[in-house]
Every structure is written in structure tokens, then in C-alpha cells.
Coordinates of C-alpha atoms in Angstrom, one line a residue:
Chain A
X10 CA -68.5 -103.0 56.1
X11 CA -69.9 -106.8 56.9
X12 CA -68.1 -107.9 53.9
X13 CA -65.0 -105.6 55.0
X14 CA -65.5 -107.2 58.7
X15 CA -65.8 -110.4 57.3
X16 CA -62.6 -110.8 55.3
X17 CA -60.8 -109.5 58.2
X18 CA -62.0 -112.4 60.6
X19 CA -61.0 -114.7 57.5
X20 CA -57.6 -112.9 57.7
X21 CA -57.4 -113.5 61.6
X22 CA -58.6 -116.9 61.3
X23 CA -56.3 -117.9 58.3
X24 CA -53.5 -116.2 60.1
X25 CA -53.8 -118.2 63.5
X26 CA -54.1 -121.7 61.2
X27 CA -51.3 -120.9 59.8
X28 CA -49.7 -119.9 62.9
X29 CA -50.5 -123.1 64.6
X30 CA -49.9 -124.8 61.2
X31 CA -45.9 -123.6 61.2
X32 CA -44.4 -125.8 64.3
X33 CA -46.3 -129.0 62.9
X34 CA -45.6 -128.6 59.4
X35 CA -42.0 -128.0 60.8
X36 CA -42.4 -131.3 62.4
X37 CA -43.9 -133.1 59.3
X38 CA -41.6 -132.0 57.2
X39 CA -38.4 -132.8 59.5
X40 CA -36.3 -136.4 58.2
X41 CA -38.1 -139.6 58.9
X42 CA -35.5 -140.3 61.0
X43 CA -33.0 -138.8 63.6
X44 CA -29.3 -139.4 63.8
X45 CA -28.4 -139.8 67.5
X46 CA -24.4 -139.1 68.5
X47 CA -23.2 -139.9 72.3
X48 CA -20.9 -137.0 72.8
X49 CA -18.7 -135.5 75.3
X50 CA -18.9 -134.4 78.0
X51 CA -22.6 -135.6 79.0
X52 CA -25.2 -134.9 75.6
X53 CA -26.6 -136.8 72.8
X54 CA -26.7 -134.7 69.6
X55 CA -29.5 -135.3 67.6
X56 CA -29.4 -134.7 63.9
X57 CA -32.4 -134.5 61.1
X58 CA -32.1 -137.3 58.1
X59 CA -33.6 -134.6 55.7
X60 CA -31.5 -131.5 56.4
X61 CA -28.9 -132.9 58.2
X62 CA -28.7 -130.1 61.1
X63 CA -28.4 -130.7 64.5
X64 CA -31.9 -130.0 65.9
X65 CA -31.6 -131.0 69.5
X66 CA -28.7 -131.5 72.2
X67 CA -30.0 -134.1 75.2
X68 CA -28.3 -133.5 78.4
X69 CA -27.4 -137.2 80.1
X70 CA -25.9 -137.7 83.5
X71 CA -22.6 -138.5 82.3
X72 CA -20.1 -139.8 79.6
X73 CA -22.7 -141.8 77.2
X74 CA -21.3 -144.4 75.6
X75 CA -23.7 -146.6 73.4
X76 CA -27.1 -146.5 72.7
X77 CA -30.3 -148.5 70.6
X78 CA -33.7 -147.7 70.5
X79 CA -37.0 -149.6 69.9
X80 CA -38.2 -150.8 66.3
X81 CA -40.7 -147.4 66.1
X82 CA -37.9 -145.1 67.4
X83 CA -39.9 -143.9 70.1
X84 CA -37.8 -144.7 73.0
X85 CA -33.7 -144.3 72.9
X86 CA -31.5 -145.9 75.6
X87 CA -27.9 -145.1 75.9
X88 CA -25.8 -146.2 78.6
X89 CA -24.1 -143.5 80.6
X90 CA -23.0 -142.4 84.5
X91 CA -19.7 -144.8 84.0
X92 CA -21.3 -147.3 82.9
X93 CA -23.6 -147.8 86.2
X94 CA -26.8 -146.4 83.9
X95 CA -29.5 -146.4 81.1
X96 CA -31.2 -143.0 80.6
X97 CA -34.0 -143.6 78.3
X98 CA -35.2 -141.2 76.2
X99 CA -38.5 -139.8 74.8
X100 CA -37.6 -139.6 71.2
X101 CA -40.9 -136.8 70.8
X102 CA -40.1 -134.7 73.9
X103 CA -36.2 -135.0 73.2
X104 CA -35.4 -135.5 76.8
X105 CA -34.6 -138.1 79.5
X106 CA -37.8 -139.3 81.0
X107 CA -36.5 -142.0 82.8
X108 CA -33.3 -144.7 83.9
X109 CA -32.2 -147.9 85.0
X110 CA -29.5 -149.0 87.2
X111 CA -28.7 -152.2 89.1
X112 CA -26.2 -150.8 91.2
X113 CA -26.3 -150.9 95.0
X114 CA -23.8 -149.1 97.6
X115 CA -21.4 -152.0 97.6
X116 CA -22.3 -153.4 94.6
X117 CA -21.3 -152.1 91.0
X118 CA -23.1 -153.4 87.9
X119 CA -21.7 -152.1 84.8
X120 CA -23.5 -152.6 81.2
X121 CA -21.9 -153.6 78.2
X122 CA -24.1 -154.2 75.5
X123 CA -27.9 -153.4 75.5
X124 CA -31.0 -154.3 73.2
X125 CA -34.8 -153.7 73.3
X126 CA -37.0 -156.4 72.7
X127 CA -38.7 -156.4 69.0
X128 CA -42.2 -155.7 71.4
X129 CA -40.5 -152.8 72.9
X130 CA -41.9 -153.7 76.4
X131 CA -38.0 -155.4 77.5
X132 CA -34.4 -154.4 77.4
X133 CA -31.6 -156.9 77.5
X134 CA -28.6 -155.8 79.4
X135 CA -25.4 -157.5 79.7
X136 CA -24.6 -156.9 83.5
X137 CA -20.6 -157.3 84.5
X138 CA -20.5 -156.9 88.6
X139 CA -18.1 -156.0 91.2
X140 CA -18.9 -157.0 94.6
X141 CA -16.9 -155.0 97.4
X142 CA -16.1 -157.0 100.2
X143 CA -14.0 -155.9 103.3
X144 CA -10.3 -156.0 102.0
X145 CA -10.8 -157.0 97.8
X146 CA -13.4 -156.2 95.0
X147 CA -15.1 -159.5 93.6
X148 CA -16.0 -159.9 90.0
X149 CA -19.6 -161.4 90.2
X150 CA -20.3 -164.3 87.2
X151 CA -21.8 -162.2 84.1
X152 CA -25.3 -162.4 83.0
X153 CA -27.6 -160.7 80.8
X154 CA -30.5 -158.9 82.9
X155 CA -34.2 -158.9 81.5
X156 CA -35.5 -155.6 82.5
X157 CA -39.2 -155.5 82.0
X158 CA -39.5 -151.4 80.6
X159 CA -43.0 -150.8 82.3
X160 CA -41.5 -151.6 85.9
X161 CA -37.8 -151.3 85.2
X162 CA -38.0 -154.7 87.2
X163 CA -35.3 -157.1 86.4
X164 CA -38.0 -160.3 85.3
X165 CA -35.3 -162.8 84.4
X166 CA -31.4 -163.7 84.1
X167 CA -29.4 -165.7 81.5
X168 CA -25.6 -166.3 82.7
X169 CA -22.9 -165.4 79.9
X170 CA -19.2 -165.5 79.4
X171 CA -17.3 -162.7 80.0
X172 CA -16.4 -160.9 76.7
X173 CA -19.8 -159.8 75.5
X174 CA -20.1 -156.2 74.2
X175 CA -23.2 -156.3 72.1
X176 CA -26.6 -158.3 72.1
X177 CA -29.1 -157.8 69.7
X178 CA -32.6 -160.0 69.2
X179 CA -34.0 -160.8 66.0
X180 CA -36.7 -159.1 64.6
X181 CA -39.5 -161.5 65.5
X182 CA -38.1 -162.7 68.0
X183 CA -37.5 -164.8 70.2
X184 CA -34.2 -165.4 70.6
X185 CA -31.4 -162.5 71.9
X186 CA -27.7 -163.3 70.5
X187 CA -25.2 -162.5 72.2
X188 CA -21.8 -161.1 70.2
X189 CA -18.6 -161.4 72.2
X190 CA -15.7 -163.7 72.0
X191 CA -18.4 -166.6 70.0
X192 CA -21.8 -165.6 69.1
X193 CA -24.6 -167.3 71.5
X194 CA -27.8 -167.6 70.8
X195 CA -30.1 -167.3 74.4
X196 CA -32.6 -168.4 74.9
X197 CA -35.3 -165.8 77.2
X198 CA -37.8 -168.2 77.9
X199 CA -35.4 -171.0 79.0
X200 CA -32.9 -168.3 80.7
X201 CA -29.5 -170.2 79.1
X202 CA -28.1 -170.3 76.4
X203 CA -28.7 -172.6 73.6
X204 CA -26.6 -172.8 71.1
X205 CA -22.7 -171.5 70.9
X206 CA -21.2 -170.8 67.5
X207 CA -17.5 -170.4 67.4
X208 CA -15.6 -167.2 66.4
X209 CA -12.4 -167.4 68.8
X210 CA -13.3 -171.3 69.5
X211 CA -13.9 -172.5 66.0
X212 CA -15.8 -175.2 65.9
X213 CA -15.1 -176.4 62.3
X214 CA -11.6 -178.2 61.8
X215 CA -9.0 -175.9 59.9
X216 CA -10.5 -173.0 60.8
X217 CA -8.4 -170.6 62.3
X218 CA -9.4 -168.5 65.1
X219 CA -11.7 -165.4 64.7
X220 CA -11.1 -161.9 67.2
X221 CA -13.7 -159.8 66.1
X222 CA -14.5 -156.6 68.3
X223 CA -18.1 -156.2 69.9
X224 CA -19.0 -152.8 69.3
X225 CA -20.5 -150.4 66.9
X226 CA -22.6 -152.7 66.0
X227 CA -25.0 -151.5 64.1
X228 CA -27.7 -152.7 61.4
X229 CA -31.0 -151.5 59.9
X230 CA -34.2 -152.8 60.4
X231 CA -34.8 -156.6 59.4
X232 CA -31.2 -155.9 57.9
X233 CA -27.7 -157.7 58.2
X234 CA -25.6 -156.8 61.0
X235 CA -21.8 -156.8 60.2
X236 CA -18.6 -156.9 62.1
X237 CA -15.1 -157.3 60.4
X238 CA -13.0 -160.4 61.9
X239 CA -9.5 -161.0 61.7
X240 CA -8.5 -164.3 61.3
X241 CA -4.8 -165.2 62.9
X242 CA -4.7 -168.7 63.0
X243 CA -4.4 -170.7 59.8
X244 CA -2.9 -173.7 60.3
X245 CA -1.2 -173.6 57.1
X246 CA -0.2 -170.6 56.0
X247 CA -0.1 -168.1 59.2
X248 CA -0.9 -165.4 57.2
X249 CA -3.5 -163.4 58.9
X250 CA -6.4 -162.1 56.9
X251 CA -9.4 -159.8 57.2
X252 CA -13.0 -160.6 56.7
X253 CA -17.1 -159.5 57.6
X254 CA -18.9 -161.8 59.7
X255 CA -22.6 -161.1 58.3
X256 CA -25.5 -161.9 60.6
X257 CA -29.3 -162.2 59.3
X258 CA -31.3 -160.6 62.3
X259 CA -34.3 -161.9 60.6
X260 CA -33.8 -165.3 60.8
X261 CA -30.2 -165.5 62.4
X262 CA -28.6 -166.8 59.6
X263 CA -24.5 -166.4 60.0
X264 CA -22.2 -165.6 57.0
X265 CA -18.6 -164.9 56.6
X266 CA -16.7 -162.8 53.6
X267 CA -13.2 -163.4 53.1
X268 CA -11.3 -160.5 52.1
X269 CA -7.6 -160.7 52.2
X270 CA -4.7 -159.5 54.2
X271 CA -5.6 -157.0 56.9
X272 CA -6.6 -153.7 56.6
X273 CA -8.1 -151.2 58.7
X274 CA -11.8 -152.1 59.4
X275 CA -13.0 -151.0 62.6
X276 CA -16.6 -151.5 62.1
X277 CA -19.0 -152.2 59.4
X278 CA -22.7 -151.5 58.6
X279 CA -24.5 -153.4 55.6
X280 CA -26.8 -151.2 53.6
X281 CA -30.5 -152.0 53.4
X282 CA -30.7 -153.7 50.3
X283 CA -28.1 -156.0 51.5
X284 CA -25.9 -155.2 48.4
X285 CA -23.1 -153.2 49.9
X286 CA -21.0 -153.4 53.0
X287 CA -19.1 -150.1 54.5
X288 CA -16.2 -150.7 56.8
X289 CA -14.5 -147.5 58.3
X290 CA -11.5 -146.6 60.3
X291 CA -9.1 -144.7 58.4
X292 CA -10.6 -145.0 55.1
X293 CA -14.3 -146.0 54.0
X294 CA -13.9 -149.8 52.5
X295 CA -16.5 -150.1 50.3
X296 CA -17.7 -154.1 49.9
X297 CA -19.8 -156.1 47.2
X298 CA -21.5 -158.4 48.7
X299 CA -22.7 -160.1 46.0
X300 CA -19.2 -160.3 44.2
X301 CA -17.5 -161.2 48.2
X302 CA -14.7 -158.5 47.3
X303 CA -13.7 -154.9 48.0
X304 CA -14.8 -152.4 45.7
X305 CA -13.6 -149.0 46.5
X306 CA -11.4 -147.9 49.4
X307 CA -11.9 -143.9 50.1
X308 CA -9.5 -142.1 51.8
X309 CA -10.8 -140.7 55.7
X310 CA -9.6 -136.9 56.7
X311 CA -9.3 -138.5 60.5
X312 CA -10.0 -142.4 61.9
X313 CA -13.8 -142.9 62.9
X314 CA -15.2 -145.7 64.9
X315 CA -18.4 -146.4 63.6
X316 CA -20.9 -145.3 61.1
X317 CA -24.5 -145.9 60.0
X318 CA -26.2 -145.7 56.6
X319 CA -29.6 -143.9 56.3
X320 CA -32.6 -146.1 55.5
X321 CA -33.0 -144.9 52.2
X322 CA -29.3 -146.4 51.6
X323 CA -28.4 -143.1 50.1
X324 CA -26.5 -141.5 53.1
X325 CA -23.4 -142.3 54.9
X326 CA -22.9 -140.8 58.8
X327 CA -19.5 -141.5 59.8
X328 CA -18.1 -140.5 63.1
X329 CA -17.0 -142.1 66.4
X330 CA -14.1 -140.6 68.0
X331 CA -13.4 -137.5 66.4
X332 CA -16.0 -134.7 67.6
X333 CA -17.7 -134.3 64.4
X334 CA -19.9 -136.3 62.1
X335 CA -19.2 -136.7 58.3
X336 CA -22.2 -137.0 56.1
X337 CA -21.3 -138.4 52.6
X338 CA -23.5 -139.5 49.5
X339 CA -23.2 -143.1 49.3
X340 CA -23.3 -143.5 45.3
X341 CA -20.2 -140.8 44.8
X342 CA -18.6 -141.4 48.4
X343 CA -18.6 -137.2 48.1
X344 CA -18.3 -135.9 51.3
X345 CA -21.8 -134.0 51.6
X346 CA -20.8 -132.2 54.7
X347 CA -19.0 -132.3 57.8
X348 CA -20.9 -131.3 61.1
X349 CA -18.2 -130.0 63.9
X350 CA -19.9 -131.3 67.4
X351 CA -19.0 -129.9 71.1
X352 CA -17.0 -132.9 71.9
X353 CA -15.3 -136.3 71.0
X354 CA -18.1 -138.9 70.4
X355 CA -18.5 -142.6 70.7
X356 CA -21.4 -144.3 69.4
X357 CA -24.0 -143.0 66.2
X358 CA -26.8 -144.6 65.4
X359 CA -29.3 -143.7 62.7
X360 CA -32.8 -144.2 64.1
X361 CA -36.2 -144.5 62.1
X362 CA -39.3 -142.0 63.5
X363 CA -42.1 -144.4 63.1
X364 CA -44.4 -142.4 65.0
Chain B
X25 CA 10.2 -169.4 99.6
X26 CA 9.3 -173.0 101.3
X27 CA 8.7 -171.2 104.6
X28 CA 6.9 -168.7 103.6
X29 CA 3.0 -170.0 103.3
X30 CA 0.0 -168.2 102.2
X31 CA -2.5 -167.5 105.0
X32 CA -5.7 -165.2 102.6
X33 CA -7.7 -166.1 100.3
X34 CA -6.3 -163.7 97.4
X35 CA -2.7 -165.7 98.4
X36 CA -4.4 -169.1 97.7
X37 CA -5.6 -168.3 95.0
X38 CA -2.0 -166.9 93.4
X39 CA -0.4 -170.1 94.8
X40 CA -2.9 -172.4 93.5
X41 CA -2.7 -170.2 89.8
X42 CA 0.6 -171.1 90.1
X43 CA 0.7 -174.6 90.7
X44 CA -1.9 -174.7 87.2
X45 CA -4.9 -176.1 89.5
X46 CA -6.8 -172.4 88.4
X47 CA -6.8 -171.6 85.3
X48 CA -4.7 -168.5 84.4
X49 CA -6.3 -164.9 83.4
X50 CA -6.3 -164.7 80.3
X51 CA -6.6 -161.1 77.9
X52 CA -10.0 -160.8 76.2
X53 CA -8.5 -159.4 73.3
X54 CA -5.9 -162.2 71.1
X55 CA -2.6 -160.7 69.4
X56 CA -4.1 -159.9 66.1
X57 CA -3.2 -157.2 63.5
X58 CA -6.5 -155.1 63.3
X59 CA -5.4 -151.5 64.8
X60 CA -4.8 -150.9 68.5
X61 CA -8.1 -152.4 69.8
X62 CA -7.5 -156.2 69.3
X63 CA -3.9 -155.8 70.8
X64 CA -1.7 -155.2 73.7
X65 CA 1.6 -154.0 72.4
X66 CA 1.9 -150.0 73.0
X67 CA -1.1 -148.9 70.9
X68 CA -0.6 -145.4 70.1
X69 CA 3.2 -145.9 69.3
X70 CA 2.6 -148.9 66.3
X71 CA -0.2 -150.8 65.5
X72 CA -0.3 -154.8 65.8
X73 CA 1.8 -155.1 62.4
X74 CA 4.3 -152.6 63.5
X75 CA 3.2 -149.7 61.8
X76 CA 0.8 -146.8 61.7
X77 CA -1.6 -147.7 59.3
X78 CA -3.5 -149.6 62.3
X79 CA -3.8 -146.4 64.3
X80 CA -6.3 -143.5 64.8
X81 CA -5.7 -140.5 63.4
X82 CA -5.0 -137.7 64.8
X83 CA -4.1 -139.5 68.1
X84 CA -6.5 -136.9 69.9
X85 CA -9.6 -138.1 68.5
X86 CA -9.0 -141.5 70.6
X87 CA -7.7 -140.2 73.9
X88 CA -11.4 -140.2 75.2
X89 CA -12.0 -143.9 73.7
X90 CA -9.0 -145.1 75.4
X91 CA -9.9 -143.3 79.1
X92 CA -13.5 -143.9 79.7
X93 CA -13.4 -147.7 79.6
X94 CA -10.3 -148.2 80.7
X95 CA -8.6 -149.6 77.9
X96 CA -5.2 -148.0 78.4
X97 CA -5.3 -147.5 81.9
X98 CA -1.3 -147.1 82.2
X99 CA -1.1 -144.1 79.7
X100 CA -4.7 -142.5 80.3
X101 CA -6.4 -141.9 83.4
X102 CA -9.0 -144.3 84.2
X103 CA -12.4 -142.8 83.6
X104 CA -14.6 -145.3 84.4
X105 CA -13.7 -145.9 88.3
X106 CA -11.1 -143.6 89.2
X107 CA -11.1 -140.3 87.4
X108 CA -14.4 -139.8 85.9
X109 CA -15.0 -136.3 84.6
X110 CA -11.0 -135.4 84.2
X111 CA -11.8 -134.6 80.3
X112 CA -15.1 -132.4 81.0
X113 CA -13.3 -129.3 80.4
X114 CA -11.7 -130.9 77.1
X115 CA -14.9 -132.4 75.0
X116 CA -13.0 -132.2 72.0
X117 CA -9.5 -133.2 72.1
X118 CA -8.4 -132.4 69.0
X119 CA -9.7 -128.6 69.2
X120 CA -8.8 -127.8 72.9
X121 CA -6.4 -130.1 74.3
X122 CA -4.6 -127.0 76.2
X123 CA -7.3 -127.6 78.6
X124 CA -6.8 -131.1 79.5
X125 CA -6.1 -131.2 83.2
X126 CA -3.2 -133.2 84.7
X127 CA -3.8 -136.2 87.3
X128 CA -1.9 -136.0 90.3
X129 CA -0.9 -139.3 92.8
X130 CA -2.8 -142.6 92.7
X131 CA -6.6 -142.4 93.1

């Protein structure tokens, strides 16, 4: 009877580890990173690296358009609520925890382009302002706002041209460039910017002007970030040709690939080994960066705006615009699977869980 | 014209554009062929080489990327200041663009 008694308690015991076991083995065993997707109407849709299945859906306060996170993945910030917002996310809890906004009743600051700080104690916010006076609205000189995350107080200002859509810092720090019509390099401590290198403005004779667009810009950790460039302007020939602007974020190094004539590249992302770049639009451009040419081009079912590469380098996630997400094997280009999602979507980013 | 003199601020200004002593307002994107977001011809009818290879596909998947910053605000309803929330019933363009609602008069 004691020994019957006994094995029973085991049974109970064993049972409730097990029970309290299941929901954190669930969690240790989910990817080691998520896949966030700004989506219509108002959500982010979240997405495990290892199964690749939506597991969550965040509610925001409005149309979200783009979003970063810090270095651990802890903390997510999109900005939504037409552009007037930054809801910040608990990456654990899956939810909204807090926001930002610099907006007053007759004053509107919008945010295009955003970047935490390599501590993950600041965000970098480029602020574009419209003053309401009596009889006309008056665009306020841009500037990037240094929000300080623990009081959501605005500790510092750097004023920018107009044209910015993407700022991101390097890893160590601690300079923030700024990626827009040039790329400038500000400085935080100093609140200016201290060095201007020419994309549109080219600052090297014969060069040709650069328009390069300031989104979807995306890049691993300690990894090259990548934007495709067209180039209109040779003095020479006039023939207009298509290229990857490649940017260290480790020690903000700036490269350029020449490809050829133009073809569709709406954005690029740079695998982690720093061997391969991925364009995508209407078709997945596949680019050795070693070799400086194009590889494989592989036919799209739709056009996509962006797309991100796991950190394994294995995984492509394409999407942006059409309201799905297509995963595909990045050795075979095989489309692994397509993911329908509630609505039209904007911005992915794939987002490490160090933590 | 020579009697007719500007008296506001917003008049100056046009008159003084004018004359070249401010500089004009210039478009932040340049006339270059990469797909309908570096240029201002019509977009979704040919791309900046005058063809469809530049352009998304299906046009659906890019109403909502043309609305909500208020990149095409002639064709699409502004979302950003104007119309915000006109797509909420139509997430997904391509799947249920029966439910798209119509604008009506100026904002």
C-alpha cells in the first residue's frame, strides 16, 4: 500500500513537472528568433524562425509602417497612428507596453526613420514637423530627436536635410548615419553632423548622380546593410545603370557594386556571411559579392518590397506589400512556403531572441 | 499683372520664388528608371523606362503603399492626413477589394 501510495505521489508529482514543463519547453524550443510583419489594418504578425507559423498577432493603434528593435530583441518599435507614433513592444509579453509621440494639438511631428541605440537605453527618430498657424501649415526644419527610452524624454537634437528615411548606428557606436538623399554620419555627442558623403551630390568628379530609396532597410547584426542605387547621370555615356551601395555597420565602411543596366531592385539585404546579396521586387536577384556580379535571378509570383534573411543565412522572408509572406530556402531559392496574412503589409524584419 | 501686388506672406514668397531670389521646390525623388518609387510619371500606368517591368504586381498589393504616405495622393486617397482608416475594411487588397470604400468631396 506505501509502495502503492508512493508511486502514485511520484505519478502526481511527475505529472505536474511535466505539466509545468510543457509551456516552457514550448518556449525553449520555439526559433531563436521572431519574424515581425507591420500589417494591415493596425497588427504586427509575429512569426517563429524554427516552424515558421504565425504565433502571435500585436494589436497597434494604427496603420504600422516600419519597425527595428534593440541588439537582444527584447524591445520592438514600429512607428504607427499616421505616422504621429512609436508603440514599443515587449518582445516576451508580445504586446504594446508603451509609446512615444512628439506631437502637440497644433503641432504634428511625423517619424521617418528610427533606430535604437547599440546600449538599448536611446532611440533615434528622424522628426519632419508641421506647425499650424492661423491661415497655412508651416513645415518646421527636420532633425533627428534623441529620445532617452527610460523617460521617453527627448535629451538631444541633430538638424538634418529633408529626405531621410532610415538611420541606423553602428554597432559600437558612436556615431548614428543618416540614409537619405547622401549618407551623413552624426554626430550624438556633438548634436551635428560631421561628415556628408555624396549619393545624389557626388562628391568625386565623373561620378554620376546616385537616387537610392531609404527604406527597407534592413541588415543583420554587425552585418552589411544594402540598398540598390541607380545611377542616371554619366557624363559620358547617359546610360543609366543599377548598383548596391554596401555599408559596414561595424565600422561604417561605404562600398558600391556596379551591376549593369537597370533592373528591378527594390531593396536588398546582405546575408551574414557577407557572401551573398538578395535584391527583390519582382524577381529575387541573387548577387556575389565576392565576384561583384549577378548570379541567379528567380522569378517572384507577385512584387514584394522588402525581405530579410534569417541569421543562420539559410532562410529567405520575402514580403512587403502583398498580404503574405514567402519563406524560401536560400541555397535552392525553393519556395519553402507561403504564409497568407490578414492584410497588405509594409515592413519585415527578422529579429534575434537574445534573451 | 504690374498692378496687382502681393500683400501675405505665402504671396511673397511665390513672387520672390519667382523672381529666383528663393530657391525653387524641388521633388525628393530624381527621374530615374527604378520602378514607380524613384519617379513621377503615372506610376501604375508604365514604369520610369516606359514599360511594366518596373511595376508591382498585381497593382493591388501596392494600393496601400501608395495611400498611407501619400505618395500618389491624386489617384489614392491620402491616408496619412486626410483619410486615415478608408482601407480598414479592405486589409488585403488583392483578396477583398469589393470592399474598398469610395471617398466622396475634398477632405
Amino acid at each position: 500500500m506505501k509502495k502503492r501510495i508512493s508511486t502514485r505521489l511520484l505519478g502526481i508529482v511527475l505529472g505536474g513537472a511535466w505539466a509545468l514543463f510543457l509551456p516552457l519547453s514550448g518556449l525553449a524550443q520555439a526559433g531563436q528568433e521572431w519574424i515581425y510583419i507591420t500589417t494591415l489594418p493596425n497588427k504586427i504578425v509575429v512569426l517563429d524562425g524554427e516552424k515558421d507559423e504565425i504565433v502571435r498577432e500585436i494589436p497597434l493603434r494604427g496603420t504600422p509602417y516600419y519597425l527595428t528593435a534593440t541588439r537582444d530583441g527584447r524591445k520592438v518599435f514600429v512607428i504607427t497612428g499616421r505616422r504621429q507614433y512609436i508603440d514599443i513592444i515587449d518582445a516576451e509579453q508580445g504586446k504594446v507596453v508603451d509609446s512615444i509621440t512628439l506631437s502637440q494639438e497644433k503641432s504634428k511631428a511625423r517619424f521617418y526613420g528610427l533606430a535604437a541605440s547599440p546600449e538599448g537605453d536611446r532611440l533615434y527618430i528622424n522628426v519632419l514637423t508641421s506647425r499650424e498657424e492661423l491661415d497655412e501649415l508651416v513645415a518646421e526644419p527636420p532633425y533627428v530627436a534623441m529620445v532617452d527610452l527610460k523617460t521617453k524624454k527627448v535629451v538631444g537634437t541633430i538638424p538634418v536635410p529633408y529626405g531621410i528615411g532610415a538611420l541606423f548606428p553602428l554597432s559600437q557606436g558612436p556615431q548614428v548615419y543618416a540614409f537619405g538623399r547622401d549618407l551623413y554620419t552624426l554626430d550624438p555627442v556633438q548634436r551635428k553632423i560631421v561628415r556628408t558623403t555624396g549619393l545624389a551630390h557626388p562628391q568625386i568628379g565623373g561620378e554620376g548622380p546616385m537616387n537610392a530609396l531609404p527604406f527597407w532597410t534592413h541588415y543583420v547584426k554587425d552585418g552589411l546593410f544594402s540598398s540598390p542605387y541607380v545611377e542616371g547621370g554619366d557624363p559620358v555615356t547617359h546610360a543609366p545603370k543599377i548598383g548596391l551601395l554596401l555599408f559596414d555597420t561595424v565600422n561604417g565602411k561605404l562600398d558600391k557594386i556596379e551591376l549593369g543596366p537597370p533592373i528591378p531592385i527594390f531593396s536588398a539585404v546582405v546575408s551574414p556571411d557577407r557572401q551573398t546579396a538578395y535584391g527583390v521586387f519582382t524577381q529575387l536577384t541573387v548577387v556575389d559579392l565576392k565576384e561583384k556580379r549577378i548570379t541567379k535571378a528567380v522569378p517572384l509570383q507577385a512584387s514584394y518590397y522588402t525581405l530579410d534573411v534569417s541569421s543562420n543565412g539559410k532562410k529567405l522572408y520575402i514580403s512587403g506589400a502583398a498580404p503574405e509572406v514567402v519563406v524560401m530556402d536560400a541555397g535552392s531559392f525553393q519556395v519553402l512556403k507561403t504564409i497568407p496574412l490578414p492584410g497588405n503589409t509594409f515592413d519585415l524584419r527578422v529579429i534575434p531572441r537574445e534573451f | 499683372m504690374k498692378h496687382v501686388k502681393a500683400i501675405n506672406l505665402r504671396a511673397q514668397a511665390l513672387e520672390a520664388r519667382a523672381k529666383g531670389e528663393l530657391p525653387d521646390i524641388y521633388a525628393l525623388q530624381m527621374q530615374l528608371p527604378m520602378s514607380c518609387s524613384t519617379v513621377f510619371d503615372p506610376g501604375w500606368e508604365v514604369d520610369g523606362m516606359f514599360g511594366l517591368a518596373g511595376l508591382c504586381q498585381p497593382m493591388e498589393n501596392d494600393l496601400y503603399g501608395c495611400s498611407a504616405d501619400c505618395w500618389w495622393p491624386a489617384q489614392v486617397p491620402d491616408e496619412l492626413v486626410n483619410y486615415p482608416g478608408w482601407s480598414d475594411q479592405c486589409s488585403a487588397a488583392v483578396r477583398d477589394w469589393q470592399k474598398i470604400k469610395f471617398i466622396q468631396g475634398g477632405p
